[in-house]
Coordinates of C-alpha atoms and ligand atoms in Angstrom, one line a residue:
X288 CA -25.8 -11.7 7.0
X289 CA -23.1 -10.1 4.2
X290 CA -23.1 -11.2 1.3
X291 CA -19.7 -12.3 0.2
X292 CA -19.7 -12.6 -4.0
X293 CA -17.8 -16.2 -5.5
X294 CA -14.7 -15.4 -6.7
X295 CA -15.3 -13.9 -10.1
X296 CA -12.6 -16.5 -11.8
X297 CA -11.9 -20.1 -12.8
X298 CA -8.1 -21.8 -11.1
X299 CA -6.5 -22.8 -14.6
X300 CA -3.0 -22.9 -12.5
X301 CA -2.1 -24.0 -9.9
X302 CA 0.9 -23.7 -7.0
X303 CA 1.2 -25.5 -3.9
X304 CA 1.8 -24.1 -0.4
X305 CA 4.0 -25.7 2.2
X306 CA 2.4 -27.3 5.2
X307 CA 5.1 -26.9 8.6
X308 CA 5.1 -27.9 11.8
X309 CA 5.2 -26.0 15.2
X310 CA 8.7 -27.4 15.2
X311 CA 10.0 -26.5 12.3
X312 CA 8.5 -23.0 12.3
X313 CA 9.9 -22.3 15.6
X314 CA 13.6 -23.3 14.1
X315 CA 12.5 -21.0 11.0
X316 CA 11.3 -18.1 12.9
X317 CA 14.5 -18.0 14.8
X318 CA 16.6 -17.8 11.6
X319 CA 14.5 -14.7 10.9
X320 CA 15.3 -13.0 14.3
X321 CA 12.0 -13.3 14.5
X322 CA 11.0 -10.7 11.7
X323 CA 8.4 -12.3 8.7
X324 CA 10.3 -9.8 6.5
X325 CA 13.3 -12.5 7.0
X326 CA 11.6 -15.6 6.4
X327 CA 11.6 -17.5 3.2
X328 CA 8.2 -17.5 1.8
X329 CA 8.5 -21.6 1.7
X330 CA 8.5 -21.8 4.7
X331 CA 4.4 -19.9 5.0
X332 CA 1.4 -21.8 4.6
X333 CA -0.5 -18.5 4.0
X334 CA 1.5 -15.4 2.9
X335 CA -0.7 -12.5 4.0
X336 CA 2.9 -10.5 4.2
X337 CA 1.9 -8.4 1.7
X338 CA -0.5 -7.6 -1.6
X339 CA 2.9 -6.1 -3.6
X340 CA 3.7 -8.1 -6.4
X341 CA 1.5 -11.5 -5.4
X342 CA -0.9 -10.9 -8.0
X343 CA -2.0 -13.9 -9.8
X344 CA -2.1 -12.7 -13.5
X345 CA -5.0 -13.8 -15.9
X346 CA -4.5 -15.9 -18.5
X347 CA -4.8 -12.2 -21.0
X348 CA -1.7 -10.9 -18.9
X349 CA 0.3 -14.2 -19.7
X350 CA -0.3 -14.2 -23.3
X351 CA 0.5 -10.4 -23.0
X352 CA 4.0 -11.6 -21.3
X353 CA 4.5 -14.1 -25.0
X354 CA 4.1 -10.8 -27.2
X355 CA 7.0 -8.4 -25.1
X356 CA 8.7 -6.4 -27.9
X357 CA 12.2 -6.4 -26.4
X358 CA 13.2 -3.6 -28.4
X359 CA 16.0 -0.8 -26.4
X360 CA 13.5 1.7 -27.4
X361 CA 10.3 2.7 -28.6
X362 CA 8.7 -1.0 -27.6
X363 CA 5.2 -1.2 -28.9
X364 CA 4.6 -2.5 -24.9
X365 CA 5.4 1.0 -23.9
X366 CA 3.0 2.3 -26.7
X367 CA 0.2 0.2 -25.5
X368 CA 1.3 1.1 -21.9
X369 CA 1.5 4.9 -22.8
X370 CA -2.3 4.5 -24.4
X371 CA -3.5 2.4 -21.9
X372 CA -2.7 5.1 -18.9
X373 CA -3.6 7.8 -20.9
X374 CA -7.2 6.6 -21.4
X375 CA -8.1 5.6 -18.1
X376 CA -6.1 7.5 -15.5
X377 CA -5.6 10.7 -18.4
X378 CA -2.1 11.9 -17.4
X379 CA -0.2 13.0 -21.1
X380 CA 2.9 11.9 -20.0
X381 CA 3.9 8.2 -18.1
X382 CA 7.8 7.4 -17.4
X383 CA 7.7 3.5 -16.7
X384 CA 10.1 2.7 -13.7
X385 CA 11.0 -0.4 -11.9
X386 CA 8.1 -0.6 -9.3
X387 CA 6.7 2.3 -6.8
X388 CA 9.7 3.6 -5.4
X389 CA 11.3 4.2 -8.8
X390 CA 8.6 6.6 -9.8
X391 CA 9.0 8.4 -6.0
X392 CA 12.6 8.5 -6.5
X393 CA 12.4 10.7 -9.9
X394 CA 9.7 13.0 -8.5
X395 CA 11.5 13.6 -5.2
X396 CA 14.7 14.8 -7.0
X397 CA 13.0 17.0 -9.9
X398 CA 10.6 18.5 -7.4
X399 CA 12.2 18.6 -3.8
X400 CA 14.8 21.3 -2.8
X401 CA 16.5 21.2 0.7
X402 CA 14.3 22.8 3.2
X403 CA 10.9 22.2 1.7
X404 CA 7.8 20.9 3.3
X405 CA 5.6 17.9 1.3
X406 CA 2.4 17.4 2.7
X407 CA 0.6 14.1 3.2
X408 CA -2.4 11.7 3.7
X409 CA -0.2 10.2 6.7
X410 CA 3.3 9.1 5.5
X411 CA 4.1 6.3 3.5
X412 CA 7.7 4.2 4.1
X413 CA 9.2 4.6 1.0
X414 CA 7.4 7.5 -0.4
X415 CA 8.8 9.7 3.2
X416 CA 12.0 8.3 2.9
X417 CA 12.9 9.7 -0.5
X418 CA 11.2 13.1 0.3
X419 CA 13.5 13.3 3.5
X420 CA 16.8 12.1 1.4
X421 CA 15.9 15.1 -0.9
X422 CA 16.1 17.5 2.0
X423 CA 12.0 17.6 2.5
X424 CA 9.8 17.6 6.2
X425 CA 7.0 15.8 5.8
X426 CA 4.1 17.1 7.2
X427 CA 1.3 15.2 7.8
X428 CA -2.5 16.5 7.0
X429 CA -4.5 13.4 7.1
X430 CA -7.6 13.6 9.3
X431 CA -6.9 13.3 13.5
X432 CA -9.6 10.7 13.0
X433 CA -7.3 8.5 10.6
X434 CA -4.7 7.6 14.0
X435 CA -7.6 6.4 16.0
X436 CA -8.5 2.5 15.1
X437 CA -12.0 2.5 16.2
X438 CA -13.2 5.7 14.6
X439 CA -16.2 4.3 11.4
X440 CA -15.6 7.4 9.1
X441 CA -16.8 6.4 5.3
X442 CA -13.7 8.3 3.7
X443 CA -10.9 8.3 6.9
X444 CA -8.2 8.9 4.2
X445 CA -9.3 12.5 3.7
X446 CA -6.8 15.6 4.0
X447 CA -7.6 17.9 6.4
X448 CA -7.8 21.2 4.6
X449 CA -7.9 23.4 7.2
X450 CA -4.0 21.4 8.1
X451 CA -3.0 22.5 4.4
X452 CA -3.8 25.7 5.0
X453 CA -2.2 26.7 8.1
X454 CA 1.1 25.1 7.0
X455 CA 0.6 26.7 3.6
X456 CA 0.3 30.2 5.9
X457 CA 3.1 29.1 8.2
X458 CA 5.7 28.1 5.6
X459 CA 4.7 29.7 2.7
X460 CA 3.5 27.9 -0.9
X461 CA 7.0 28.3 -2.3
X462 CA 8.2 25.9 0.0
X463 CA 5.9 23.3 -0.8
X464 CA 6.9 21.7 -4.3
X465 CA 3.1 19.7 -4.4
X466 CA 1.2 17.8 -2.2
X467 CA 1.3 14.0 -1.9
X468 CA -2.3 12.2 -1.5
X469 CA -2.3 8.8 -1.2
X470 CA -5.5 7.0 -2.4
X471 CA -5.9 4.8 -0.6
X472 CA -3.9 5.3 2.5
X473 CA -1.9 2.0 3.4
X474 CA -1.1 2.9 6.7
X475 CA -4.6 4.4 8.3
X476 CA -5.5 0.8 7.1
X477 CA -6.4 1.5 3.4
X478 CA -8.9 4.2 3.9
X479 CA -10.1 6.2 1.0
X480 CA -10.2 9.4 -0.1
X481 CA -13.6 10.9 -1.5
X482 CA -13.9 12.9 -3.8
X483 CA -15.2 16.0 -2.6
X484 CA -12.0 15.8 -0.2
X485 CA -10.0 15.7 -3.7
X486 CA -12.0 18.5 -5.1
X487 CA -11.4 20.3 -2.4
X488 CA -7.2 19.6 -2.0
X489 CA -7.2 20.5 -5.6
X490 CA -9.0 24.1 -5.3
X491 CA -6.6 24.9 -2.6
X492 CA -3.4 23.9 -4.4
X493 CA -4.4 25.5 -7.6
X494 CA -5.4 29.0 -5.5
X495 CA -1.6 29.0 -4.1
X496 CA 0.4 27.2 -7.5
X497 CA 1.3 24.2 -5.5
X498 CA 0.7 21.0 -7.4
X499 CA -1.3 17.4 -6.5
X500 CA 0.6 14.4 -6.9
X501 CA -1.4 11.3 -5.9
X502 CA 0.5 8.1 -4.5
X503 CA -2.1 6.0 -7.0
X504 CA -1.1 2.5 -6.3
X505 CA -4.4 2.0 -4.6
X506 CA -6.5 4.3 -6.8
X507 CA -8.8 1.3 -8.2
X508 CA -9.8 0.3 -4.5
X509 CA -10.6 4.3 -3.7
X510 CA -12.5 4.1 -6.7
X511 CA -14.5 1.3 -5.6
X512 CA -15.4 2.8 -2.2
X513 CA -16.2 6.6 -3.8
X514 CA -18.9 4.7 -5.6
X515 CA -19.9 2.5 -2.5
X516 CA -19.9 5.5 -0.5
X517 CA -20.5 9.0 -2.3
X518 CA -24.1 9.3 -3.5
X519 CA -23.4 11.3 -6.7
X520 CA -21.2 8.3 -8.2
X521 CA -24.0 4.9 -7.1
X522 CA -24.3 4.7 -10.8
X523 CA -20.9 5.3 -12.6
X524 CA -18.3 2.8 -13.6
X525 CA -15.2 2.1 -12.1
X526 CA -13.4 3.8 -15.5
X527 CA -15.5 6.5 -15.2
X528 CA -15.1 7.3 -11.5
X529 CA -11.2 6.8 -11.9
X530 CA -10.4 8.9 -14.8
X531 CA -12.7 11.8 -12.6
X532 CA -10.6 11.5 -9.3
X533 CA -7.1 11.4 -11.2
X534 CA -8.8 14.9 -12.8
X535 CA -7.5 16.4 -9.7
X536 CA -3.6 15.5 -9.9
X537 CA -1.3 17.2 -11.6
X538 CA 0.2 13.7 -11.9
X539 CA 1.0 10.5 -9.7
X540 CA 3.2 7.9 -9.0
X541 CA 2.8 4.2 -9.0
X542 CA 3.1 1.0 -7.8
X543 CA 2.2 -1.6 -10.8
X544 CA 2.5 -4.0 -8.0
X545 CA -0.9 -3.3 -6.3
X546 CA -3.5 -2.1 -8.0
X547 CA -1.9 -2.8 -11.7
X548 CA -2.1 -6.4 -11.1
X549 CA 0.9 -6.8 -11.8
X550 CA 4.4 -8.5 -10.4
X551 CA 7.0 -5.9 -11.2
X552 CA 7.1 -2.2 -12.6
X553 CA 5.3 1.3 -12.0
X554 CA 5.5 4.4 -13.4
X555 CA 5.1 7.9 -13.3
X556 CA 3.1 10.6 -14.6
X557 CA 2.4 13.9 -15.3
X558 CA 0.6 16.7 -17.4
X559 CA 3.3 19.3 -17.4
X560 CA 5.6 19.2 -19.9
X561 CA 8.6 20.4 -18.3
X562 CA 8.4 18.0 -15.2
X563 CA 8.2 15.4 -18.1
X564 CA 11.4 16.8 -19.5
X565 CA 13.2 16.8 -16.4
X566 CA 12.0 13.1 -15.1
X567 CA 12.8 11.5 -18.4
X568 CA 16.8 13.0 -18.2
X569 CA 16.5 11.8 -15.1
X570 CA 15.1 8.1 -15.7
X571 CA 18.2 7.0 -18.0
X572 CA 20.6 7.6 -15.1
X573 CA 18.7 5.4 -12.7
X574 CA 16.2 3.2 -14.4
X575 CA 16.8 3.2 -18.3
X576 CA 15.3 4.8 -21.2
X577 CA 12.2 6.6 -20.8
X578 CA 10.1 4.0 -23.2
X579 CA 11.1 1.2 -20.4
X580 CA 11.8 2.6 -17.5
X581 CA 13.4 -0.6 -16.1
X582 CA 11.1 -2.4 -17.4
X583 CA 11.4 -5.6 -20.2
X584 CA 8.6 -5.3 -22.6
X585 CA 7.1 -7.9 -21.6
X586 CA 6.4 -6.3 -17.8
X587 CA 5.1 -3.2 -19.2
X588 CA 2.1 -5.2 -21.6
X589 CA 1.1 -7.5 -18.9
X590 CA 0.6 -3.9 -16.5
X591 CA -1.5 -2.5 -19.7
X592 CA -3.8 -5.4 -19.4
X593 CA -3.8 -5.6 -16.0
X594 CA -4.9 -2.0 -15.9
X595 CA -8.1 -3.1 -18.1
X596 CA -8.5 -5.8 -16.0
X597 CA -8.5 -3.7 -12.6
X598 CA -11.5 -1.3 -13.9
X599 CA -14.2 -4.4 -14.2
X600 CA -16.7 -4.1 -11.3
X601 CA -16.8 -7.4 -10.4
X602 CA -12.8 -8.0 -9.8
X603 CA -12.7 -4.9 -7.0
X604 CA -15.9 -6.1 -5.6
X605 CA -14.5 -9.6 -4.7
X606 CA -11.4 -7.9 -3.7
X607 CA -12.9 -5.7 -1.0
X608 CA -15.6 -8.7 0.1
X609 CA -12.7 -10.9 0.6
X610 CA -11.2 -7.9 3.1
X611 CA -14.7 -7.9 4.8
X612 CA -14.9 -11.7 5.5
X613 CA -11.9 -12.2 7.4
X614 CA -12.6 -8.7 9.5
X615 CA -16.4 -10.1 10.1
X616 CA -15.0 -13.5 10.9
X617 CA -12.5 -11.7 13.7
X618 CA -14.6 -9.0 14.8
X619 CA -17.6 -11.7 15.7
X620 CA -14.6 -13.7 17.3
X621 CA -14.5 -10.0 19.5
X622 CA -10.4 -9.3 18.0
X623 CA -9.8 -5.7 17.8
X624 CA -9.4 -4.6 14.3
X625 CA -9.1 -1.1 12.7
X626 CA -12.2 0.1 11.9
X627 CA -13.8 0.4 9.1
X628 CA -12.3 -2.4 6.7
X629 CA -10.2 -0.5 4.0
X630 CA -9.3 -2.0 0.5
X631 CA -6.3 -4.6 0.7
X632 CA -6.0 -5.8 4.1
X633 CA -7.5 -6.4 7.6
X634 CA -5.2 -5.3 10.2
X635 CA -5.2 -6.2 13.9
X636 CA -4.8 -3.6 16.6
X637 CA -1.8 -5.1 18.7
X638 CA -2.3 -2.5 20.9
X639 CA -5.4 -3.3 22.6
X640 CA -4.5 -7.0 21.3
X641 CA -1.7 -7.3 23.6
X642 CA -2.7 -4.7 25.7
X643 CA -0.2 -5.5 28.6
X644 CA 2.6 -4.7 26.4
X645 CA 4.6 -1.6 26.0
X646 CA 5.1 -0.3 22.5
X647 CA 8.5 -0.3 23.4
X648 CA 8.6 -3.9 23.0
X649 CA 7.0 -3.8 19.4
X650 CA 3.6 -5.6 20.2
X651 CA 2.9 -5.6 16.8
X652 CA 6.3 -6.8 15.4
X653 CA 5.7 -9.7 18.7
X654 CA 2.2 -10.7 17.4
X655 CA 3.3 -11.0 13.9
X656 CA 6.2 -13.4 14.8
X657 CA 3.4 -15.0 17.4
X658 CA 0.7 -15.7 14.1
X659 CA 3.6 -17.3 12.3
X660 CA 4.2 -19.3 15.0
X661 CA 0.6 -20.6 15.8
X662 CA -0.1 -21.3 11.9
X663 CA 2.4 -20.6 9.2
X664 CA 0.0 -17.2 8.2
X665 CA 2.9 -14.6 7.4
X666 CA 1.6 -11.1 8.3
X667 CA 3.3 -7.6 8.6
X668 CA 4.5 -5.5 11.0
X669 CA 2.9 -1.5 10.6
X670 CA 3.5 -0.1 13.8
X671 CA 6.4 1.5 15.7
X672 CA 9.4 -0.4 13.3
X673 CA 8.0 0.3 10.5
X674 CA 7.7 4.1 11.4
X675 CA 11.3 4.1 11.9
X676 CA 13.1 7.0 13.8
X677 CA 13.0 11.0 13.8
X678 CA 16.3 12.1 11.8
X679 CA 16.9 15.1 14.6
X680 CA 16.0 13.7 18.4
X681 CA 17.1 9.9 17.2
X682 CA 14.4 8.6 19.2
X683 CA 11.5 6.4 17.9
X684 CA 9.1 7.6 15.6
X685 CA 5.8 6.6 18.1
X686 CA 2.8 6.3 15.9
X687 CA -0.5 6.1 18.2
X688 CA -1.5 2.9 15.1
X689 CA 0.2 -0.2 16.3
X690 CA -0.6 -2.5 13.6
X691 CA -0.6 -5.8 12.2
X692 CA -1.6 -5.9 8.5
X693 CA -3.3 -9.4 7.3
X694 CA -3.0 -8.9 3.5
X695 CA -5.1 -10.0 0.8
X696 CA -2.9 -10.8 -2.4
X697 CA -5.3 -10.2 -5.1
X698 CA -6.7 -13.3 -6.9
X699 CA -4.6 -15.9 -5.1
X700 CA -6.4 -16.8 -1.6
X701 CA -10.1 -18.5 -1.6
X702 CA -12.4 -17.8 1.4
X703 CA -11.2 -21.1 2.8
X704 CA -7.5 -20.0 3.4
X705 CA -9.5 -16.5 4.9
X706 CA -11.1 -19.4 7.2
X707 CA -7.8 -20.6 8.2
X708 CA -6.4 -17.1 8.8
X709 CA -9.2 -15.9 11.6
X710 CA -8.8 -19.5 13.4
X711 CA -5.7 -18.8 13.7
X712 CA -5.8 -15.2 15.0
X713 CA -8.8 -16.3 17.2
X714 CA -6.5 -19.6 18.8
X715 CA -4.3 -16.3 19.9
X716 CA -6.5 -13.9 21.3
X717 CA -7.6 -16.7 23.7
X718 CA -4.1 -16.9 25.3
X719 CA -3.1 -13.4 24.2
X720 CA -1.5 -12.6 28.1
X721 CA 1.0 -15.5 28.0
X722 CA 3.0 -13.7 25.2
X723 CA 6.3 -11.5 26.2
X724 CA 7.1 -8.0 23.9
X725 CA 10.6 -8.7 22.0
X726 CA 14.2 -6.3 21.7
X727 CA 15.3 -5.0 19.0
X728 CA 18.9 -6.4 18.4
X729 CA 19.8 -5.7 15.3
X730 CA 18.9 -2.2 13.3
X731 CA 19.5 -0.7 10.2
X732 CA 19.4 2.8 9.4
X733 CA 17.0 3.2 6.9
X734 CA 13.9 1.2 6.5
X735 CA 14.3 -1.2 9.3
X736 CA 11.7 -2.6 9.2
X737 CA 12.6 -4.8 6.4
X738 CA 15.8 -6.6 7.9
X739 CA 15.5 -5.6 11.3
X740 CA 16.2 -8.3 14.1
X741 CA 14.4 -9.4 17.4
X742 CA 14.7 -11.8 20.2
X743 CA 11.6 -12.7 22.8
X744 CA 11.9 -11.2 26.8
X745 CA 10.8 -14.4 27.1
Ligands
PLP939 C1 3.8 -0.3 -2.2 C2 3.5 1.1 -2.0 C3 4.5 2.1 -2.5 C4 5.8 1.7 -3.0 O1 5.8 0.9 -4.2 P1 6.9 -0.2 -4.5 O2 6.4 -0.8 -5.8 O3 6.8 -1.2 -3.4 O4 8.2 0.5 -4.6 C5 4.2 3.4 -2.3 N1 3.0 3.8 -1.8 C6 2.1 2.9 -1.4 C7 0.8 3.4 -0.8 C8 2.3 1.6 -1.5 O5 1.4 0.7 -1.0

């Protein structure tokens, strides 16, 4: 029997959720051509749709949002920002920027030139997206064991080195402007990274010039499981074990939206001076000035305290115990899940869920519409829509991970709405052969996934 830790905070607030009806979520999903992307998040009794920006803020962070300096430049919020990074992630220089994609934005345009290759930890959406608009392939160098769902690795984020090097030999390091590592990695199913792995990526890329950039939005939960998992680091602190991994980038990008507990912003950083230069030129034409990034003050103190708030033990350790009761709860219910349990979410393998369904006719996009349907629980889509389609051939991007991602919004849910969540997901499974795959009749170029539309082969 696990032990599942009480959540380590009082309610002082609170919001209510909207109870539907079969009927009226069938009306509602409809309206959404049946993507949870498209629905109206009153209309979800449980809003698993993602853990971006659904942070519940402590009551620090609030009075944090009273004391915004809402100064055009030089806030003392972006001091206290700039301070705040500096000491526990220990990059010199941070450019604040509107959320994640801001951040990737900037470095894909200073660093990327037509024709180059950027490496990855398997690709993110938006991350991919701006290196390919900037003329980059991405190549991915992620483990063969992150694509399979059933593989129990401890770190099944890790970078294959011996992947890095060939393409290093094949294309040459001149081509390659730095390597991305994600820690976590969203899409394997937020596995980490350990650090050996990182010691290792960062030996190779200093021996050829080519520089580490991690995706950090998820760097508190790979901290948590490097000290879970890595023998040397039982005993160090969250702090501690975080400033050590960001030791091997030569700078990141963020998403304040996860990790930072925060609702809006991110940033970017970086050590070299000239990058720096050539970011913050860059940041005033499509964010603002480089002390706000896009940012009001008010955003950028509440992500300073919700950075010291994201190191204490007992917040990630709730965090990752509330991602390991809802996968017990399914997995002794016998639901295929992607194994091991990662750091934000428990996602379901709609390919062996609806195993009579072609991915052709998006089984996880179909069981995601399906889980709305049976409860109100809004879930995600990370399969073959979200992977979008290859820029050359114009056929589907297949990724072997057919995914639906059950995320855990940090401080909002109790157990008791996780409760909710499996009995609804188990309710399915029972009559999992009645349900019909969907078409794709509407589709957007880039980033589908977000406003694509579907309708049932029912
Ligand atoms: C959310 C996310 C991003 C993008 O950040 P936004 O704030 O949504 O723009 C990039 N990488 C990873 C791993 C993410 O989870």
């Amino acid at each position: 029997m696990h032990h599942y830790p009480a959540e380590p905070y009082k309610i002082k607030v609170v919001e209510p959720i909207a109870v539907t009806t079969r009927e009226q979520r069938v009306q509602y999903l409809a309206e959404a051509g049946n993507n949870t992307f498209l629905l109206r998040s009153d209309q979800c009794y449980i809003d698993l749709l993602t853990d971006s920006g659904t942070t519940a803020m402590s009551d620090y962070q609030w009075a944090g949002m009273m004391m915004g300096d809402e100064a055009y430049a030089g806030s003392r919020n972006f001091i206290h920002l700039q301070e705040t990074v500096r000491k526990y992630y220990g990059f010199r220089h941070i450019i604040p920027t509107h959320q994640g994609r801001g951040a990737e934005n900037l470095l894909s345009r200073i660093c990327i030139k037509p024709g180059d290759y950027v490496p990855g930890n398997m690709y993110f959406t938006t991350t991919r997206a701006h290196q390919e608009l900037n003329g980059a392939t991405f190549v991915d160098i992620i483990i063969d064991e992150a694509h399979d769902s059933q593989i129990d690795l401890p770190f099944k984020g890790n970078v294959d080195i011996q992947k890095l090097q060939r393409l290093i030999d094949e294309v040459g390091a001149e081509r390659i402007p730095y390597v991305c590592v994600a820690v976590t990695v969203n899409l394997a199913g937020g596995q980490p990274v350990s650090m050996e792995n990182l010691r290792e990526v960062k030996k190779l890329c200093s021996a050829h010039g080519i520089k580490v950039m991690f995706d950090a939005t998820r760097c508190v939960e790979n901290t948590y499981f490097i000290k879970e998992r890595e023998a040397a680091y039982h005993d160090r602190s969250i702090a501690d074990i975080l400033l050590e991994m960001m030791g091997y980038a030569d700078g990141c990008t963020m998403s304040g939206k996860k990790d930072c507990l925060v609702n809006i912003g991110g940033f970017l950083c970086m050590n070299d001076d000239d990058l720096y230069q050539r970011a913050a030129e860059l940041v005033v034409l499509f964010e603002g000035m480089p002390s706000y990034g896009g940012l009001a003050g008010r955003d950028m103190e509440a992500m300073a305290r919700g950075i010291e708030e994201s190191v204490d033990y007992h917040y990630i350790h709730h965090r990752i115990s509330q991602c390991r009761y809802l996968a017990d709860a399914l997995a002794a219910a016998g639901i295929p899940i992607v194994r091991p349990v990662g750091g934000h979410a428990v996602f379901l393998d709609a390919r062996a869920f609806l195993d009579h369904l072609p991915q052709d006719e998006f089984p996880a996009q179909t069981l995601a519409a399906q889980l709305y349907l049976e409860s109100g629980v809004r879930s995600m889509e990370r399969g073959i829509v979200s992977a979008g389609r290859d820029a050359r051939t114009g056929d589907h991007h297949r990724p072997k991970l057919e995914l639906v991602r059950l995320t855990i919004p940090r401080r909002v849910y109790t157990y008791a709405h996780l409760d909710v969540v499996a009995q609804a997901c188990i309710d399915l499974y029972q009559r999992r052969h009645e349900i019909k795959g969907m078409k794709m009749v509407y589709e957007p170029k880039l980033l589908r996934f977000f406003t694509s539309r579907f309708e049932s082969l029912d």
